[in-house]
CSV table of C-alpha atoms in Angstrom, one decimal:
chain,number,residue,atom,x,y,z
A,14,MET,CA,-27.1,-22.7,9.2
A,15,LYS,CA,-24.5,-24.4,8.1
A,16,LYS,CA,-21.3,-25.0,10.7
A,17,VAL,CA,-17.9,-26.2,9.3
A,18,THR,CA,-15.5,-27.7,11.6
A,19,LEU,CA,-11.4,-27.4,11.4
A,20,LYS,CA,-11.7,-31.3,11.1
A,21,GLN,CA,-13.9,-30.4,7.6
A,22,VAL,CA,-11.4,-28.8,6.0
A,23,LYS,CA,-8.6,-29.9,3.7
A,24,PRO,CA,-5.4,-27.5,2.7
A,25,TYR,CA,-5.6,-26.7,-0.9
A,26,GLU,CA,-2.3,-25.1,-3.4
A,27,ALA,CA,-3.0,-21.6,-3.6
A,28,PRO,CA,-1.6,-20.9,-7.2
A,29,GLY,CA,1.5,-18.1,-6.7
A,30,HIS,CA,2.3,-19.0,-3.2
A,31,PHE,CA,5.2,-20.3,-1.0
A,32,ASN,CA,6.4,-21.9,2.1
A,33,MET,CA,2.7,-21.3,2.8
A,34,VAL,CA,-0.8,-23.9,3.8
A,35,ALA,CA,-3.9,-22.7,3.1
A,36,PHE,CA,-7.3,-23.8,3.9
A,37,ARG,CA,-10.7,-22.6,2.8
A,38,LEU,CA,-13.1,-22.6,5.9
A,39,SER,CA,-16.3,-21.3,3.3
A,40,GLY,CA,-17.5,-21.3,-0.1
A,41,LYS,CA,-19.7,-22.2,-2.7
A,42,GLU,CA,-19.0,-26.2,-1.9
A,43,GLU,CA,-17.8,-25.7,2.0
A,44,THR,CA,-21.3,-23.7,2.9
A,45,GLY,CA,-23.1,-22.5,-0.3
A,46,SER,CA,-22.0,-19.0,-0.2
A,47,GLN,CA,-22.0,-17.5,-3.7
A,48,LYS,CA,-20.9,-13.6,-3.3
A,49,PHE,CA,-17.6,-14.4,-1.2
A,50,TRP,CA,-15.6,-17.2,0.3
A,51,VAL,CA,-13.4,-17.6,3.9
A,52,GLY,CA,-9.8,-18.8,4.0
A,53,LEU,CA,-7.5,-19.6,6.4
A,54,SER,CA,-3.6,-19.0,5.5
A,55,HIS,CA,-0.5,-19.9,7.5
A,56,PHE,CA,2.7,-18.3,6.3
A,57,LEU,CA,6.0,-19.7,7.8
A,58,PRO,CA,9.3,-17.7,7.4
A,59,GLY,CA,9.3,-16.5,3.8
A,60,GLY,CA,6.6,-17.7,3.1
A,61,GLY,CA,4.2,-15.6,0.9
A,62,ALA,CA,2.5,-14.4,-2.7
A,63,GLU,CA,3.7,-13.6,-5.9
A,64,PHE,CA,2.8,-10.2,-7.5
A,65,GLY,CA,-0.5,-10.7,-8.8
A,66,ALA,CA,-3.9,-9.6,-9.7
A,67,THR,CA,-7.5,-11.1,-9.7
A,68,PRO,CA,-11.0,-9.3,-10.7
A,69,ALA,CA,-11.7,-9.9,-7.0
A,70,GLU,CA,-11.9,-8.2,-3.8
A,71,LYS,CA,-9.5,-9.5,-1.6
A,72,TYR,CA,-9.9,-8.5,2.5
A,73,TYR,CA,-6.8,-9.7,4.4
A,74,PHE,CA,-7.0,-10.0,8.7
A,75,VAL,CA,-4.0,-11.1,10.6
A,76,LEU,CA,-4.9,-13.1,12.8
A,77,LYS,CA,-1.2,-14.1,14.1
A,78,GLY,CA,2.4,-12.9,13.4
A,79,GLU,CA,3.4,-9.8,11.4
A,80,ILE,CA,3.2,-10.0,7.3
A,81,THR,CA,3.9,-7.2,4.6
A,82,VAL,CA,1.6,-6.8,1.8
A,83,LYS,CA,3.1,-4.5,-1.2
A,84,THR,CA,0.9,-2.9,-3.7
A,85,GLU,CA,2.3,-1.4,-7.1
A,86,LYS,CA,2.0,2.3,-5.4
A,87,GLU,CA,2.6,1.0,-1.2
A,88,GLU,CA,3.5,-1.3,1.5
A,89,VAL,CA,2.2,-2.0,4.8
A,90,THR,CA,3.2,-4.5,7.5
A,91,LEU,CA,-0.1,-6.1,9.2
A,92,GLY,CA,0.1,-7.5,12.6
A,93,PRO,CA,-2.2,-9.0,14.9
A,94,TRP,CA,-5.8,-7.7,14.5
A,95,ASP,CA,-4.5,-5.2,11.6
A,96,SER,CA,-6.4,-5.5,8.1
A,97,VAL,CA,-5.6,-4.9,4.3
A,98,TYR,CA,-8.8,-4.3,1.7
A,99,LEU,CA,-7.4,-4.9,-2.1
A,100,ALA,CA,-9.8,-3.3,-4.8
A,101,PRO,CA,-10.7,-5.3,-8.0
A,102,ASN,CA,-7.5,-5.8,-10.2
A,103,GLU,CA,-5.5,-4.5,-7.4
A,104,GLY,CA,-2.1,-6.2,-7.2
A,105,ARG,CA,-0.3,-7.2,-4.8
A,106,GLU,CA,2.7,-9.6,-3.3
A,107,ILE,CA,2.4,-10.8,0.2
A,108,ILE,CA,6.0,-12.1,2.1
A,109,ASN,CA,6.0,-13.1,5.7
A,110,LYS,CA,9.7,-11.1,6.6
A,111,THR,CA,10.0,-12.2,10.0
A,112,ASN,CA,11.3,-15.9,11.9
A,113,LYS,CA,7.9,-16.2,13.0
A,114,PRO,CA,4.6,-18.1,11.1
A,115,VAL,CA,2.1,-16.1,10.1
A,116,SER,CA,-2.1,-16.9,10.4
A,117,MET,CA,-4.0,-14.9,8.0
A,118,LEU,CA,-7.8,-15.0,7.6
A,119,VAL,CA,-8.6,-14.4,4.0
A,120,VAL,CA,-12.0,-13.0,2.3
A,121,ILE,CA,-12.8,-12.7,-1.0
A,122,SER,CA,-15.5,-12.3,-3.4
A,123,TYR,CA,-16.6,-14.3,-6.3
């Protein structure tokens, strides 16, 4: 078991993201996790991520606020307790279209 407190985590730069702050809560360095990492992202109004794809699986879970996730085929808006799964190499864009901040839990495979 490995406890991680909010005081221990540090913000990191997420490439292609804007008007947001990201924290890695769990991963190889933080907890020794080998299969996935967990982050907490806070998006300001108008914040988001440019369209991009990676070979990793992604899972987004909204804790607070409302955020839009757009793929090449569809667009969904997620509110509190809503989530979305993105398959490997499935491109996505993220945008906070509201005037309120959004907090989202992010789980990504290694």
